[in-house]
Short mmCIF file of N, CA and C in Angstrom, two decimals:
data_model
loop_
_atom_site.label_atom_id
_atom_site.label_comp_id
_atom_site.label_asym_id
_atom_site.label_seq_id
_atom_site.Cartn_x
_atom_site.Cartn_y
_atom_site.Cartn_z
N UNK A 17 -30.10 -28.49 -63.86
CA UNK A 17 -29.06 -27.66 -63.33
C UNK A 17 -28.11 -28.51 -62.52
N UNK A 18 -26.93 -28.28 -62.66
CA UNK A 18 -26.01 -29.43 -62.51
C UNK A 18 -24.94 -28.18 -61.62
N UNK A 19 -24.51 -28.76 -60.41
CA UNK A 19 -23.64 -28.06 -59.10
C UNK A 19 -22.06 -28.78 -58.85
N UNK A 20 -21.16 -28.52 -59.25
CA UNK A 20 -20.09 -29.08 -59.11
C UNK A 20 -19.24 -28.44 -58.30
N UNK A 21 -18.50 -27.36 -58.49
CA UNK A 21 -17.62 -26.88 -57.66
C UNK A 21 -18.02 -26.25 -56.45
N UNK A 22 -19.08 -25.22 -56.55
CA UNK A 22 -19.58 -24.70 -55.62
C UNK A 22 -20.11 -24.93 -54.45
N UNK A 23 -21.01 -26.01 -54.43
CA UNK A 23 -21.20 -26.63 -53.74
C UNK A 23 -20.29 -27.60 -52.47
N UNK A 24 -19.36 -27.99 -52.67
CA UNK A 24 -18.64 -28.87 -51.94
C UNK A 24 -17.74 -27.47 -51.34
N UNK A 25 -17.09 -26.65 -51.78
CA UNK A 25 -16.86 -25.75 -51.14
C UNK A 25 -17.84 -25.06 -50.04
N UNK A 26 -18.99 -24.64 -50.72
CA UNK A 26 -19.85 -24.43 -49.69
C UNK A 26 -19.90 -24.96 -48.48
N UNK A 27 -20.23 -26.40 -49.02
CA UNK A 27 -20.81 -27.22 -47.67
C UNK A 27 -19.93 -27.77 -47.05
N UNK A 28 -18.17 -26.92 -47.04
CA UNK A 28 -17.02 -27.59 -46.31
C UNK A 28 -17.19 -26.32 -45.07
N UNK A 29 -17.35 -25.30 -46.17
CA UNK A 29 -17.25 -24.36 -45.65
C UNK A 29 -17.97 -23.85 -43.97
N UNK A 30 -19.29 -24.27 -44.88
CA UNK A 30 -20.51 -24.29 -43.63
C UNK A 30 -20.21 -25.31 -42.20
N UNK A 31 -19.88 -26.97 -42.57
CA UNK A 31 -19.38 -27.53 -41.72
C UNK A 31 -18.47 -27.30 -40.72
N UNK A 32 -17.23 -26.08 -41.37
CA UNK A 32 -15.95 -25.71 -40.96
C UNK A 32 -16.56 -24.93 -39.69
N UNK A 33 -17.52 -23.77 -39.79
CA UNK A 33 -18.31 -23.00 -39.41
C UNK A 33 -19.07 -23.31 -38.16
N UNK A 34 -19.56 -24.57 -38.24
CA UNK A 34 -20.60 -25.19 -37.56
C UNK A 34 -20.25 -25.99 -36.35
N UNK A 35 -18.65 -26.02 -36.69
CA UNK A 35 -17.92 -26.81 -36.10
C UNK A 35 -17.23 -26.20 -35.10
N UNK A 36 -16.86 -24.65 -35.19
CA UNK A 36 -16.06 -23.91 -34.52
C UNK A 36 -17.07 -23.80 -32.58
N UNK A 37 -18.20 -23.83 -32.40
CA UNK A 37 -19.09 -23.73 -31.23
C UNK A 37 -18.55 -25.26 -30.46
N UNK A 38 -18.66 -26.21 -31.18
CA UNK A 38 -18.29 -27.69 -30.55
C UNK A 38 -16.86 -27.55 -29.95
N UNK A 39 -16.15 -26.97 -30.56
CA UNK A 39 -14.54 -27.12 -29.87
C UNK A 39 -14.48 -26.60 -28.23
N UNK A 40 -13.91 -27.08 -27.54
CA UNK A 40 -13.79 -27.09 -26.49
C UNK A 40 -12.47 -26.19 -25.65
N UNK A 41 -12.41 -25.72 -25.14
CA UNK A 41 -10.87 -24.69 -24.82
C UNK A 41 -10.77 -25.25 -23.22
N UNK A 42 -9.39 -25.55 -23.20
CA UNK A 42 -8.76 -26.11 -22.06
C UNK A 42 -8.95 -24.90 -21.15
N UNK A 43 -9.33 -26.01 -20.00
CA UNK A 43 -9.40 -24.81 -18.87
C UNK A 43 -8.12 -23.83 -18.31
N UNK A 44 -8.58 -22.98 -18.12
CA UNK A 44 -7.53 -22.09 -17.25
C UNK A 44 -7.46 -21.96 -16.26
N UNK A 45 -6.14 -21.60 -15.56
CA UNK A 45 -5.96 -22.02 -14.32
C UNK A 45 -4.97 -21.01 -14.35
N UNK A 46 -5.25 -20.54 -12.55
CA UNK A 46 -4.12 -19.52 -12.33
C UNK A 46 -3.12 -19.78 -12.47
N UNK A 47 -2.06 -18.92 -12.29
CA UNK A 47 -0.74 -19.22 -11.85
C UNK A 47 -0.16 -19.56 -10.67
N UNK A 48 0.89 -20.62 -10.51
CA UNK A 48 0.78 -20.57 -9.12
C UNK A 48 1.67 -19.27 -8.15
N UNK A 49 0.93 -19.06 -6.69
CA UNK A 49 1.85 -18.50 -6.31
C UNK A 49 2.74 -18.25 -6.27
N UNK A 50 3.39 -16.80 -6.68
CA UNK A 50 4.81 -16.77 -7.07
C UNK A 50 5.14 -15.83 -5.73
N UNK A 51 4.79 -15.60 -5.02
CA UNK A 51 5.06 -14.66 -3.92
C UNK A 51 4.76 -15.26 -2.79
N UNK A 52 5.73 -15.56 -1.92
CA UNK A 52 5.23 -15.68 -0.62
C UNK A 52 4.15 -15.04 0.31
N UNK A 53 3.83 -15.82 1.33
CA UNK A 53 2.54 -14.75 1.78
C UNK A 53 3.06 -13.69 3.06
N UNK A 54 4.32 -14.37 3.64
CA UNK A 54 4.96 -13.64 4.44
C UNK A 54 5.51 -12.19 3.90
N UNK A 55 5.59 -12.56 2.41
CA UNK A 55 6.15 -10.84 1.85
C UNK A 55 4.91 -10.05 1.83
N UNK A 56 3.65 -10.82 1.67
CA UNK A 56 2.30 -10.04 1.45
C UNK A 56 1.77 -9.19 2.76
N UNK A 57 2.31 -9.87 3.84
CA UNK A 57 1.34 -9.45 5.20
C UNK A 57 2.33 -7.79 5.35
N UNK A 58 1.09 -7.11 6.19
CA UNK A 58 1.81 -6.12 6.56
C UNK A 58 2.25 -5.43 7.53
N UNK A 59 3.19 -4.58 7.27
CA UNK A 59 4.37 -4.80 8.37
C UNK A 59 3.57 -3.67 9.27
N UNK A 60 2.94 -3.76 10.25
CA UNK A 60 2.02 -2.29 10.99
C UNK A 60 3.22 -2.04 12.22
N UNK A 61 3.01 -0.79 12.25
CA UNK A 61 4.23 0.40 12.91
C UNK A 61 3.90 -0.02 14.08
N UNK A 62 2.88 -0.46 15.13
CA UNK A 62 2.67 -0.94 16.34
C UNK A 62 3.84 -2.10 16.67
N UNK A 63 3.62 -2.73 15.79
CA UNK A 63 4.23 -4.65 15.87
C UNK A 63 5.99 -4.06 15.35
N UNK A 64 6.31 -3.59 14.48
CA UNK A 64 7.73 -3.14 13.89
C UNK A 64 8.30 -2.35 14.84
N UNK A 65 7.59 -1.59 15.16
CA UNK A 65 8.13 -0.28 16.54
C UNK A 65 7.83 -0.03 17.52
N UNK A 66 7.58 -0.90 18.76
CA UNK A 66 6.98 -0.49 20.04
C UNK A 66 7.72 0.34 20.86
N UNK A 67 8.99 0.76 20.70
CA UNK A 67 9.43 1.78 21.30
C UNK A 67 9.19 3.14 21.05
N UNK A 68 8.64 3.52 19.56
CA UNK A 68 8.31 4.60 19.41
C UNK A 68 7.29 4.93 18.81
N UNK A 69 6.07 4.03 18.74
CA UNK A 69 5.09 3.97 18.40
C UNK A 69 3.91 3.85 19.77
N UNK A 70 3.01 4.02 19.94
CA UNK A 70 2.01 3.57 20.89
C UNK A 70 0.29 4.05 20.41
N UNK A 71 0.08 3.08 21.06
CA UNK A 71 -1.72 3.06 20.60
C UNK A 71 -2.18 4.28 21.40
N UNK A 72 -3.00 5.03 21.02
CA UNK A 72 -3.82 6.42 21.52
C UNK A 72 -5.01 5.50 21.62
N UNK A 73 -5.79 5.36 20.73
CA UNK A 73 -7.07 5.04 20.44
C UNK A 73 -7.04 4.20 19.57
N UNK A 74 -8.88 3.45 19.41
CA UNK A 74 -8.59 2.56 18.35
C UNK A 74 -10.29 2.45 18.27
N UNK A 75 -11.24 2.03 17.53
CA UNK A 75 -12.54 1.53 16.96
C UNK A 75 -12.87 1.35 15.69
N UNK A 76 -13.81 0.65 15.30
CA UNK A 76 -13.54 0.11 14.08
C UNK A 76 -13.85 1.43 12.84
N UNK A 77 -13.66 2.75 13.04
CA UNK A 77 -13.70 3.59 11.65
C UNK A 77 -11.93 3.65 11.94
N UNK A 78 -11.63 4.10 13.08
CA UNK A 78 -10.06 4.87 12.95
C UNK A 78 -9.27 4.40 13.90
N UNK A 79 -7.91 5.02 14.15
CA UNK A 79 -6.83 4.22 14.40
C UNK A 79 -6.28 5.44 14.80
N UNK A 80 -5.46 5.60 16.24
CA UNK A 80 -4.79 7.28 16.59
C UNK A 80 -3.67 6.27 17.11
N UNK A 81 -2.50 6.76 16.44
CA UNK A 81 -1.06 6.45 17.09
C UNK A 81 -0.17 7.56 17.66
N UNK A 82 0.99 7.27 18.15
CA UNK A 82 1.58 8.74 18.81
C UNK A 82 2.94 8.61 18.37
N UNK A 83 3.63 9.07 17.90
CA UNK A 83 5.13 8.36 17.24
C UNK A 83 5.77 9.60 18.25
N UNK A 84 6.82 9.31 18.71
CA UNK A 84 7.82 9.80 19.82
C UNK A 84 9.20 9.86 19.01
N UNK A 85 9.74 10.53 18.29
CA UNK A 85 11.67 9.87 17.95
C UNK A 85 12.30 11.33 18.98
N UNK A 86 13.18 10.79 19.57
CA UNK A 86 14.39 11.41 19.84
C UNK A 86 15.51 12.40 18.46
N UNK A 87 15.77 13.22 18.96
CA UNK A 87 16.82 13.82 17.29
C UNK A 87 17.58 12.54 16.71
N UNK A 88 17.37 12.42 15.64
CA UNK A 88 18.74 11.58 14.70
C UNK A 88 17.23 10.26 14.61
N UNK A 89 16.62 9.59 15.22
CA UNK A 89 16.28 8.40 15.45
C UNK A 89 15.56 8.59 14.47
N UNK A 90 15.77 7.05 13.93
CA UNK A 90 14.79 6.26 12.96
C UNK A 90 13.70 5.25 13.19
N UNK A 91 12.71 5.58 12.82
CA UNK A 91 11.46 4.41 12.67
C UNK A 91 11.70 3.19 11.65
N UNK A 92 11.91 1.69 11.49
CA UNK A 92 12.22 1.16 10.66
C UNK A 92 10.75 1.02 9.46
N UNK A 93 11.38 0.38 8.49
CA UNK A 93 9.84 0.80 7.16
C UNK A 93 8.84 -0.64 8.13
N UNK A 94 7.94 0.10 7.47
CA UNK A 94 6.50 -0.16 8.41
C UNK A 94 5.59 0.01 7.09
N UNK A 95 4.15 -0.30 6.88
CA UNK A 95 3.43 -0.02 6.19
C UNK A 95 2.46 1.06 7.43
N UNK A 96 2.13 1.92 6.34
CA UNK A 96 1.25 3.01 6.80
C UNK A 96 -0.53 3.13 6.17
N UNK A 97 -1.14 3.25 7.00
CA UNK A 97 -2.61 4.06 6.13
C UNK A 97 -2.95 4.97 5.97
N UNK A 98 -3.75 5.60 4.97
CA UNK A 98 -3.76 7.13 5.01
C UNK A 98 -4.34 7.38 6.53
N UNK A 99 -3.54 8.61 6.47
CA UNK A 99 -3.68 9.41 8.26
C UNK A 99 -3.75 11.03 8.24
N UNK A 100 -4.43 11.46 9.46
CA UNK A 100 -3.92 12.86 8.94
C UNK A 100 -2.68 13.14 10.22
N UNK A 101 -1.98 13.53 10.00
CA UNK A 101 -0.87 13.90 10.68
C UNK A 101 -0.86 15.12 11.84
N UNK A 102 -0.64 15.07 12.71
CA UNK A 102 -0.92 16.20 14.02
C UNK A 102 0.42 16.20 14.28
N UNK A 103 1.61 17.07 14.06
CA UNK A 103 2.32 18.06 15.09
C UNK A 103 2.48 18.36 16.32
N UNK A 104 2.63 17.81 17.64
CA UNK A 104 2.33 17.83 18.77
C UNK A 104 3.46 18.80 19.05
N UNK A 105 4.98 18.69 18.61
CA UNK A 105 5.67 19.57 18.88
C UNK A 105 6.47 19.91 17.68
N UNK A 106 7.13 21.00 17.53
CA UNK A 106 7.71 21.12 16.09
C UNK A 106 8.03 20.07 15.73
N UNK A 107 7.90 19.66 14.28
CA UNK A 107 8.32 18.71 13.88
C UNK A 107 9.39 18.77 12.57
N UNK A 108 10.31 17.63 12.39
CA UNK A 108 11.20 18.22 11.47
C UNK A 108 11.51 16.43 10.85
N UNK A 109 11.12 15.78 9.65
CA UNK A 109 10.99 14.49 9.59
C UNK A 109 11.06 14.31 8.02
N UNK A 110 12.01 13.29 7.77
CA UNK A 110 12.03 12.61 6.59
C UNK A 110 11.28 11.00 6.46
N UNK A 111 11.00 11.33 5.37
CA UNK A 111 9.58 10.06 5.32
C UNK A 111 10.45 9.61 4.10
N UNK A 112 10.38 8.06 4.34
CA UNK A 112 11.60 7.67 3.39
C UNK A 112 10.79 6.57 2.82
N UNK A 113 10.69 6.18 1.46
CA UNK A 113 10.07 4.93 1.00
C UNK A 113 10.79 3.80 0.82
N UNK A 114 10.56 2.40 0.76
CA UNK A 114 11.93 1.16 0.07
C UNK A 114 12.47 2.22 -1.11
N UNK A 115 11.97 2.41 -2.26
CA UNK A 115 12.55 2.77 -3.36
C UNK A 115 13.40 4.16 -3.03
N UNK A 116 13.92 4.64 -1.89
CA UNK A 116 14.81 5.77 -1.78
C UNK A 116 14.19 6.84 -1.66
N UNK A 117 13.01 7.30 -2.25
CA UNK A 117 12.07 8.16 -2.56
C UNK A 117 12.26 8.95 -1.17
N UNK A 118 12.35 10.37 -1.08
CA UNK A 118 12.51 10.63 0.26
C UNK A 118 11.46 11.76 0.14
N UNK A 119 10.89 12.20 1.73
CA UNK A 119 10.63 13.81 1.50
C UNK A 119 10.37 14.41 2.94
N UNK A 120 11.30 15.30 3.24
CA UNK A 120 11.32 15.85 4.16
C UNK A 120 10.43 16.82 4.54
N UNK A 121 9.61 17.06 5.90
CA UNK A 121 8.28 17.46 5.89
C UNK A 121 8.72 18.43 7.48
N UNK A 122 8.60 19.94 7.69
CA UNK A 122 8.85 20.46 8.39
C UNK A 122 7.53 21.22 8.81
N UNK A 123 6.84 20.87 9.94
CA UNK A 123 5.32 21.24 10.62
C UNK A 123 5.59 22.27 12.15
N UNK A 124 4.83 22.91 11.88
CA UNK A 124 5.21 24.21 13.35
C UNK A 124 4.10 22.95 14.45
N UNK A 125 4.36 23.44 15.47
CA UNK A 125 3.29 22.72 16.35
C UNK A 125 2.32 23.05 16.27
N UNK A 126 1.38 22.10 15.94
CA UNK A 126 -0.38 22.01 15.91
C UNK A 126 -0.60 22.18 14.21
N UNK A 127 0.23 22.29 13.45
CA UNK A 127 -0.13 21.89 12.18
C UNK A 127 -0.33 20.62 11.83
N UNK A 128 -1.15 20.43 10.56
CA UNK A 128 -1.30 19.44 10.09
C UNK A 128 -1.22 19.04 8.89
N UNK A 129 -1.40 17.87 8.20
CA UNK A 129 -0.78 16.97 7.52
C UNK A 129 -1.41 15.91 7.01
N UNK A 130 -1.90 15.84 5.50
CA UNK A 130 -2.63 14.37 5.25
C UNK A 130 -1.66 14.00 4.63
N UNK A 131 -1.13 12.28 4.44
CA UNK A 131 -0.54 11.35 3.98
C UNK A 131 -1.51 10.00 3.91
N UNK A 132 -1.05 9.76 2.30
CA UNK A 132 -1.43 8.61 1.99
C UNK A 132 -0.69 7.13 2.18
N UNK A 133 -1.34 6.32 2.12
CA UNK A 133 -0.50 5.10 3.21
C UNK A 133 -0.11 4.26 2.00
N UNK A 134 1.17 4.02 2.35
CA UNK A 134 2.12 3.40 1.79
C UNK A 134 3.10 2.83 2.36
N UNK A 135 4.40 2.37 2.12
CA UNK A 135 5.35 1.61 3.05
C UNK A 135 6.46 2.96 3.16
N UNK A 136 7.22 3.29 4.39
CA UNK A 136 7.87 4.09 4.49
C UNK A 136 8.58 3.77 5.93
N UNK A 137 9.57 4.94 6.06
CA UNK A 137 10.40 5.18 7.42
C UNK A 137 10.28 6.45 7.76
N UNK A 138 10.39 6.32 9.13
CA UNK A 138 10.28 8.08 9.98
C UNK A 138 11.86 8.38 9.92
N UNK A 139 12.12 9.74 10.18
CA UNK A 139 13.81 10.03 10.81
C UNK A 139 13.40 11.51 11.48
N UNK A 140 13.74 11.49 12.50
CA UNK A 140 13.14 12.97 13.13
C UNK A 140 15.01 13.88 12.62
N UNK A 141 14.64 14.65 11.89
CA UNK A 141 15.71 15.29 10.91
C UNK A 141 16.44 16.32 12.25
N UNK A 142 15.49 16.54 12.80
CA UNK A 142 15.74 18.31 14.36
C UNK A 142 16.67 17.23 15.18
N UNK A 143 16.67 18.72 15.99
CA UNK A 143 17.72 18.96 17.23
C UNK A 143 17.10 18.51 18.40
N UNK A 144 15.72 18.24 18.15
CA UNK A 144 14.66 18.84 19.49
C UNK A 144 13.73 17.17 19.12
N UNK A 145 13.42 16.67 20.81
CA UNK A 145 12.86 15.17 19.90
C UNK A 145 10.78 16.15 19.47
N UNK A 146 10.53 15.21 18.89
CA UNK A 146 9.02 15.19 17.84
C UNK A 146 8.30 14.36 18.14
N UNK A 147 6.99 14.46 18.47
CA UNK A 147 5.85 13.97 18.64
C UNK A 147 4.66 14.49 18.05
N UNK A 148 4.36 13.11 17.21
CA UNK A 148 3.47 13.29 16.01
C UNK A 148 1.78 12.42 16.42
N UNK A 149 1.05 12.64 16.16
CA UNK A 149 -0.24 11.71 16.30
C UNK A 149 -0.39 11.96 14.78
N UNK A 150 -0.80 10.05 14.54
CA UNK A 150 -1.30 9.32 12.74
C UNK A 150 -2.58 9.43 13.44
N UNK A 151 -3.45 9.89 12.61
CA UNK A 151 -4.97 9.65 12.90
C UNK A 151 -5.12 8.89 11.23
N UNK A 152 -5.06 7.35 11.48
CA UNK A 152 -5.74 6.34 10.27
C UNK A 152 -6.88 6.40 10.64
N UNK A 153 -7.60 5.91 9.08
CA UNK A 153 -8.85 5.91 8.76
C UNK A 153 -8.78 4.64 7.91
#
């Protein structure tokens, strides 16, 4: 029995095969930083706003702030954490995101309010100034 064609195909074949485990793949490597780290850190409403921000409380589950605006006044964007929101006196406030995104949020006193934390701005929208407590978590 005599093997001519088949064979050498075969056994290119098999080699071809045998060969594919040995090859080696260049390592990968991240990319480099394309973002500064100063754009990464975040901007907390304490450090951005001490005039109308102030510490209530603080331990390591939660975080109580007291936001104060006068009518018309703005909070500049700040990053936020989810909080639940307390009403101390009527409140009348547009929560504004970078992307324009707005939404105006009108609370009787002693209502409340969960918000999820994201980057935003205060604007006390009333006539009458507003005082709010963030209870972060």
């Amino acid at each position: 029995m005599k093997y001519t064609k088949p064979v050498p195909s075969l056994l290119l074949g098999c080699l071809s095969i045998a060969g594919l485990p040995g090859q080696v793949r260049p390592p990968q490597y991240a990319p480099p930083d394309i973002i500064p780290p100063e754009v990464l850190k975040t901007r907390d409403a304490l450090q951005v706003d001490t005039l109308h921000y102030r510490l209530e409380f603080e331990n390591d589950k939660m975080r109580v702030l007291r936001l104060t605006l006068k009518p018309a006044e703005t909070v500049p964007m700040h990053d936020d954490r989810d909080a639940l929101v307390v009403c101390l006196k009527e409140c009348h406030v547009r929560f504004t995101s970078p992307n324009g995104r707005s939404e105006d949020v009108h609370m009787e006193t002693g209502s409340t309010k969960w918000i999820f934390g994201e980057t935003r701005s205060e604007k006390n929208l009333g006539t009458k100034p507003v005082e709010m407590l963030f209870v972060e978590t």
